[in-house]
């Protein structure tokens, strides 16, 4: 929802060139939401879905931070300022999300390393 609000703000602002990043992020988040809702993550076991979510959150946080700084500092209209402020909020939300997802990844990797066959070798 936050990405969609930022997208609308960028459309209404002078910084319309930044509208592509929130649009793509919104569509990607929508796809992942429907993938989880329709249990696609259980059908495609070869893909590690939390890793995809982690990478999406990291890139979104970095991109939102960069375009928010540019929108707030370069453009003077209210919609650009609003999009920048919402972008900073989105940066914080995505940072929290990638921290939570990172903890899930660490738990998964620790679980996978304890089940590795290297520890069970005998000579």
PDB file of C-alpha atoms in Angstrom:
ATOM      1  CA  UNK A   1       0.000   0.000   0.000  1.00  0.00           C
ATOM      2  CA  UNK A   2       2.856   2.349   0.849  1.00  0.00           C
ATOM      3  CA  UNK A   3       4.473   1.761  -2.543  1.00  0.00           C
ATOM      4  CA  UNK A   4       1.196   2.561  -4.275  1.00  0.00           C
ATOM      5  CA  UNK A   5       0.825   5.806  -2.291  1.00  0.00           C
ATOM      6  CA  UNK A   6       4.382   6.802  -3.211  1.00  0.00           C
ATOM      7  CA  UNK A   7       3.656   5.959  -6.854  1.00  0.00           C
ATOM      8  CA  UNK A   8       0.580   8.240  -6.832  1.00  0.00           C
ATOM      9  CA  UNK A   9       2.582  11.042  -5.189  1.00  0.00           C
ATOM     10  CA  UNK A  10       5.293  10.793  -7.833  1.00  0.00           C
ATOM     11  CA  UNK A  11       2.728  10.883 -10.636  1.00  0.00           C
ATOM     12  CA  UNK A  12       1.296  14.118  -9.220  1.00  0.00           C
ATOM     13  CA  UNK A  13       4.696  15.703  -8.663  1.00  0.00           C
ATOM     14  CA  UNK A  14       7.404  17.275 -10.760  1.00  0.00           C
ATOM     15  CA  UNK A  15       9.575  14.257  -9.943  1.00  0.00           C
ATOM     16  CA  UNK A  16       7.564  11.989 -12.223  1.00  0.00           C
ATOM     17  CA  UNK A  17      10.758  10.356 -13.447  1.00  0.00           C
ATOM     18  CA  UNK A  18      10.968   8.526 -10.118  1.00  0.00           C
ATOM     19  CA  UNK A  19       7.566   6.863 -10.487  1.00  0.00           C
ATOM     20  CA  UNK A  20       8.930   3.640 -12.000  1.00  0.00           C
ATOM     21  CA  UNK A  21      10.662   2.380  -8.829  1.00  0.00           C
ATOM     22  CA  UNK A  22       7.534   2.455  -6.620  1.00  0.00           C
ATOM     23  CA  UNK A  23       5.437   0.993  -9.431  1.00  0.00           C
ATOM     24  CA  UNK A  24       7.774  -1.956  -9.915  1.00  0.00           C
ATOM     25  CA  UNK A  25       8.044  -2.484  -6.169  1.00  0.00           C
ATOM     26  CA  UNK A  26       4.266  -2.401  -5.819  1.00  0.00           C
ATOM     27  CA  UNK A  27       3.814  -4.940  -8.619  1.00  0.00           C
ATOM     28  CA  UNK A  28       6.522  -7.212  -7.216  1.00  0.00           C
ATOM     29  CA  UNK A  29       5.003  -7.057  -3.729  1.00  0.00           C
ATOM     30  CA  UNK A  30       1.583  -7.798  -5.226  1.00  0.00           C
ATOM     31  CA  UNK A  31       2.998 -10.795  -7.100  1.00  0.00           C
ATOM     32  CA  UNK A  32       4.661 -12.184  -3.976  1.00  0.00           C
ATOM     33  CA  UNK A  33       1.479 -11.630  -1.969  1.00  0.00           C
ATOM     34  CA  UNK A  34      -0.589 -13.590  -4.482  1.00  0.00           C
ATOM     35  CA  UNK A  35       2.130 -16.246  -4.750  1.00  0.00           C
ATOM     36  CA  UNK A  36       1.970 -16.824  -1.001  1.00  0.00           C
ATOM     37  CA  UNK A  37      -1.843 -16.602  -0.964  1.00  0.00           C
ATOM     38  CA  UNK A  38      -2.222 -19.155  -3.753  1.00  0.00           C
ATOM     39  CA  UNK A  39       0.440 -21.444  -2.217  1.00  0.00           C
ATOM     40  CA  UNK A  40       2.803 -21.129  -5.192  1.00  0.00           C
ATOM     41  CA  UNK A  41       5.675 -21.265  -2.736  1.00  0.00           C
ATOM     42  CA  UNK A  42       4.646 -24.826  -1.838  1.00  0.00           C
ATOM     43  CA  UNK A  43       4.358 -25.872  -5.492  1.00  0.00           C
ATOM     44  CA  UNK A  44       7.815 -24.590  -6.466  1.00  0.00           C
ATOM     45  CA  UNK A  45      10.072 -26.117  -3.836  1.00  0.00           C
ATOM     46  CA  UNK A  46      13.266 -25.385  -5.790  1.00  0.00           C
ATOM     47  CA  UNK A  47      13.000 -21.664  -5.073  1.00  0.00           C
ATOM     48  CA  UNK A  48      13.703 -20.391  -1.596  1.00  0.00           C
ATOM     49  CA  UNK A  49      10.976 -17.772  -1.314  1.00  0.00           C
ATOM     50  CA  UNK A  50      12.224 -15.981   1.833  1.00  0.00           C
ATOM     51  CA  UNK A  51      15.497 -15.289  -0.008  1.00  0.00           C
ATOM     52  CA  UNK A  52      13.536 -13.626  -2.816  1.00  0.00           C
ATOM     53  CA  UNK A  53      11.659 -11.578  -0.234  1.00  0.00           C
ATOM     54  CA  UNK A  54      14.925 -10.651   1.490  1.00  0.00           C
ATOM     55  CA  UNK A  55      16.528  -9.460  -1.756  1.00  0.00           C
ATOM     56  CA  UNK A  56      13.397  -7.497  -2.648  1.00  0.00           C
ATOM     57  CA  UNK A  57      13.412  -5.764   0.732  1.00  0.00           C
ATOM     58  CA  UNK A  58      17.108  -4.895   0.595  1.00  0.00           C
ATOM     59  CA  UNK A  59      16.928  -3.433  -2.895  1.00  0.00           C
ATOM     60  CA  UNK A  60      13.667  -1.608  -2.139  1.00  0.00           C
ATOM     61  CA  UNK A  61      15.108  -0.005   0.996  1.00  0.00           C
ATOM     62  CA  UNK A  62      18.190   1.197  -0.873  1.00  0.00           C
ATOM     63  CA  UNK A  63      16.254   2.477  -3.881  1.00  0.00           C
ATOM     64  CA  UNK A  64      13.584   4.215  -1.798  1.00  0.00           C
ATOM     65  CA  UNK A  65      16.246   5.892   0.322  1.00  0.00           C
ATOM     66  CA  UNK A  66      18.095   7.163  -2.755  1.00  0.00           C
ATOM     67  CA  UNK A  67      15.054   8.485  -4.624  1.00  0.00           C
ATOM     68  CA  UNK A  68      13.618  10.021  -1.457  1.00  0.00           C
ATOM     69  CA  UNK A  69      16.761  12.026  -0.890  1.00  0.00           C
ATOM     70  CA  UNK A  70      16.684  13.168  -4.511  1.00  0.00           C
ATOM     71  CA  UNK A  71      12.972  14.037  -4.400  1.00  0.00           C
ATOM     72  CA  UNK A  72      13.218  16.029  -1.184  1.00  0.00           C
ATOM     73  CA  UNK A  73      16.391  17.896  -2.070  1.00  0.00           C
ATOM     74  CA  UNK A  74      15.877  18.607  -5.772  1.00  0.00           C
ATOM     75  CA  UNK A  75      12.152  19.323  -6.164  1.00  0.00           C
ATOM     76  CA  UNK A  76      10.158  21.995  -4.337  1.00  0.00           C
ATOM     77  CA  UNK A  77       6.543  20.966  -4.970  1.00  0.00           C
ATOM     78  CA  UNK A  78       4.420  19.451  -2.209  1.00  0.00           C
ATOM     79  CA  UNK A  79       3.795  16.143  -3.945  1.00  0.00           C
ATOM     80  CA  UNK A  80       7.534  15.519  -4.341  1.00  0.00           C
ATOM     81  CA  UNK A  81       8.092  16.324  -0.672  1.00  0.00           C
ATOM     82  CA  UNK A  82       5.229  13.999   0.309  1.00  0.00           C
ATOM     83  CA  UNK A  83       6.621  11.232  -1.893  1.00  0.00           C
ATOM     84  CA  UNK A  84      10.033  11.741  -0.302  1.00  0.00           C
ATOM     85  CA  UNK A  85       8.635  11.543   3.223  1.00  0.00           C
ATOM     86  CA  UNK A  86       6.622   8.432   2.374  1.00  0.00           C
ATOM     87  CA  UNK A  87       9.772   7.058   0.752  1.00  0.00           C
ATOM     88  CA  UNK A  88      11.706   7.511   3.990  1.00  0.00           C
ATOM     89  CA  UNK A  89       8.895   5.732   5.849  1.00  0.00           C
ATOM     90  CA  UNK A  90       9.014   2.941   3.256  1.00  0.00           C
ATOM     91  CA  UNK A  91      12.783   2.705   3.754  1.00  0.00           C
ATOM     92  CA  UNK A  92      12.257   2.105   7.465  1.00  0.00           C
ATOM     93  CA  UNK A  93       9.480  -0.435   6.829  1.00  0.00           C
ATOM     94  CA  UNK A  94      11.579  -2.355   4.314  1.00  0.00           C
ATOM     95  CA  UNK A  95      14.607  -2.236   6.625  1.00  0.00           C
ATOM     96  CA  UNK A  96      12.553  -3.788   9.418  1.00  0.00           C
ATOM     97  CA  UNK A  97      11.202  -6.378   6.988  1.00  0.00           C
ATOM     98  CA  UNK A  98      14.630  -7.371   5.720  1.00  0.00           C
ATOM     99  CA  UNK A  99      15.904  -7.625   9.306  1.00  0.00           C
ATOM    100  CA  UNK A 100      13.079 -10.050  10.156  1.00  0.00           C
ATOM    101  CA  UNK A 101      13.587 -11.988   6.925  1.00  0.00           C
ATOM    102  CA  UNK A 102      17.347 -12.069   7.558  1.00  0.00           C
ATOM    103  CA  UNK A 103      16.724 -13.764  10.904  1.00  0.00           C
ATOM    104  CA  UNK A 104      14.623 -16.390   9.091  1.00  0.00           C
ATOM    105  CA  UNK A 105      17.448 -16.920   6.585  1.00  0.00           C
ATOM    106  CA  UNK A 106      20.020 -17.345   9.359  1.00  0.00           C
ATOM    107  CA  UNK A 107      17.781 -19.888  11.104  1.00  0.00           C
ATOM    108  CA  UNK A 108      17.359 -21.776   7.829  1.00  0.00           C
ATOM    109  CA  UNK A 109      21.093 -21.780   7.099  1.00  0.00           C
ATOM    110  CA  UNK A 110      21.958 -22.949  10.617  1.00  0.00           C
ATOM    111  CA  UNK A 111      19.392 -25.715  10.297  1.00  0.00           C
ATOM    112  CA  UNK A 112      20.805 -26.721   6.908  1.00  0.00           C
ATOM    113  CA  UNK A 113      24.404 -26.779   8.137  1.00  0.00           C
ATOM    114  CA  UNK A 114      23.592 -29.114  11.042  1.00  0.00           C
ATOM    115  CA  UNK A 115      22.004 -31.582   8.616  1.00  0.00           C
ATOM    116  CA  UNK A 116      24.988 -31.573   6.248  1.00  0.00           C
ATOM    117  CA  UNK A 117      26.506 -34.978   5.434  1.00  0.00           C
ATOM    118  CA  UNK A 118      30.040 -33.717   6.106  1.00  0.00           C
ATOM    119  CA  UNK A 119      29.576 -34.182   9.845  1.00  0.00           C
ATOM    120  CA  UNK A 120      28.581 -37.820   9.362  1.00  0.00           C
ATOM    121  CA  UNK A 121      31.692 -39.016   7.488  1.00  0.00           C
ATOM    122  CA  UNK A 122      33.523 -42.028   8.808  1.00  0.00           C
ATOM    123  CA  UNK A 123      36.928 -43.289   7.817  1.00  0.00           C
TER     124      UNK A 123
END
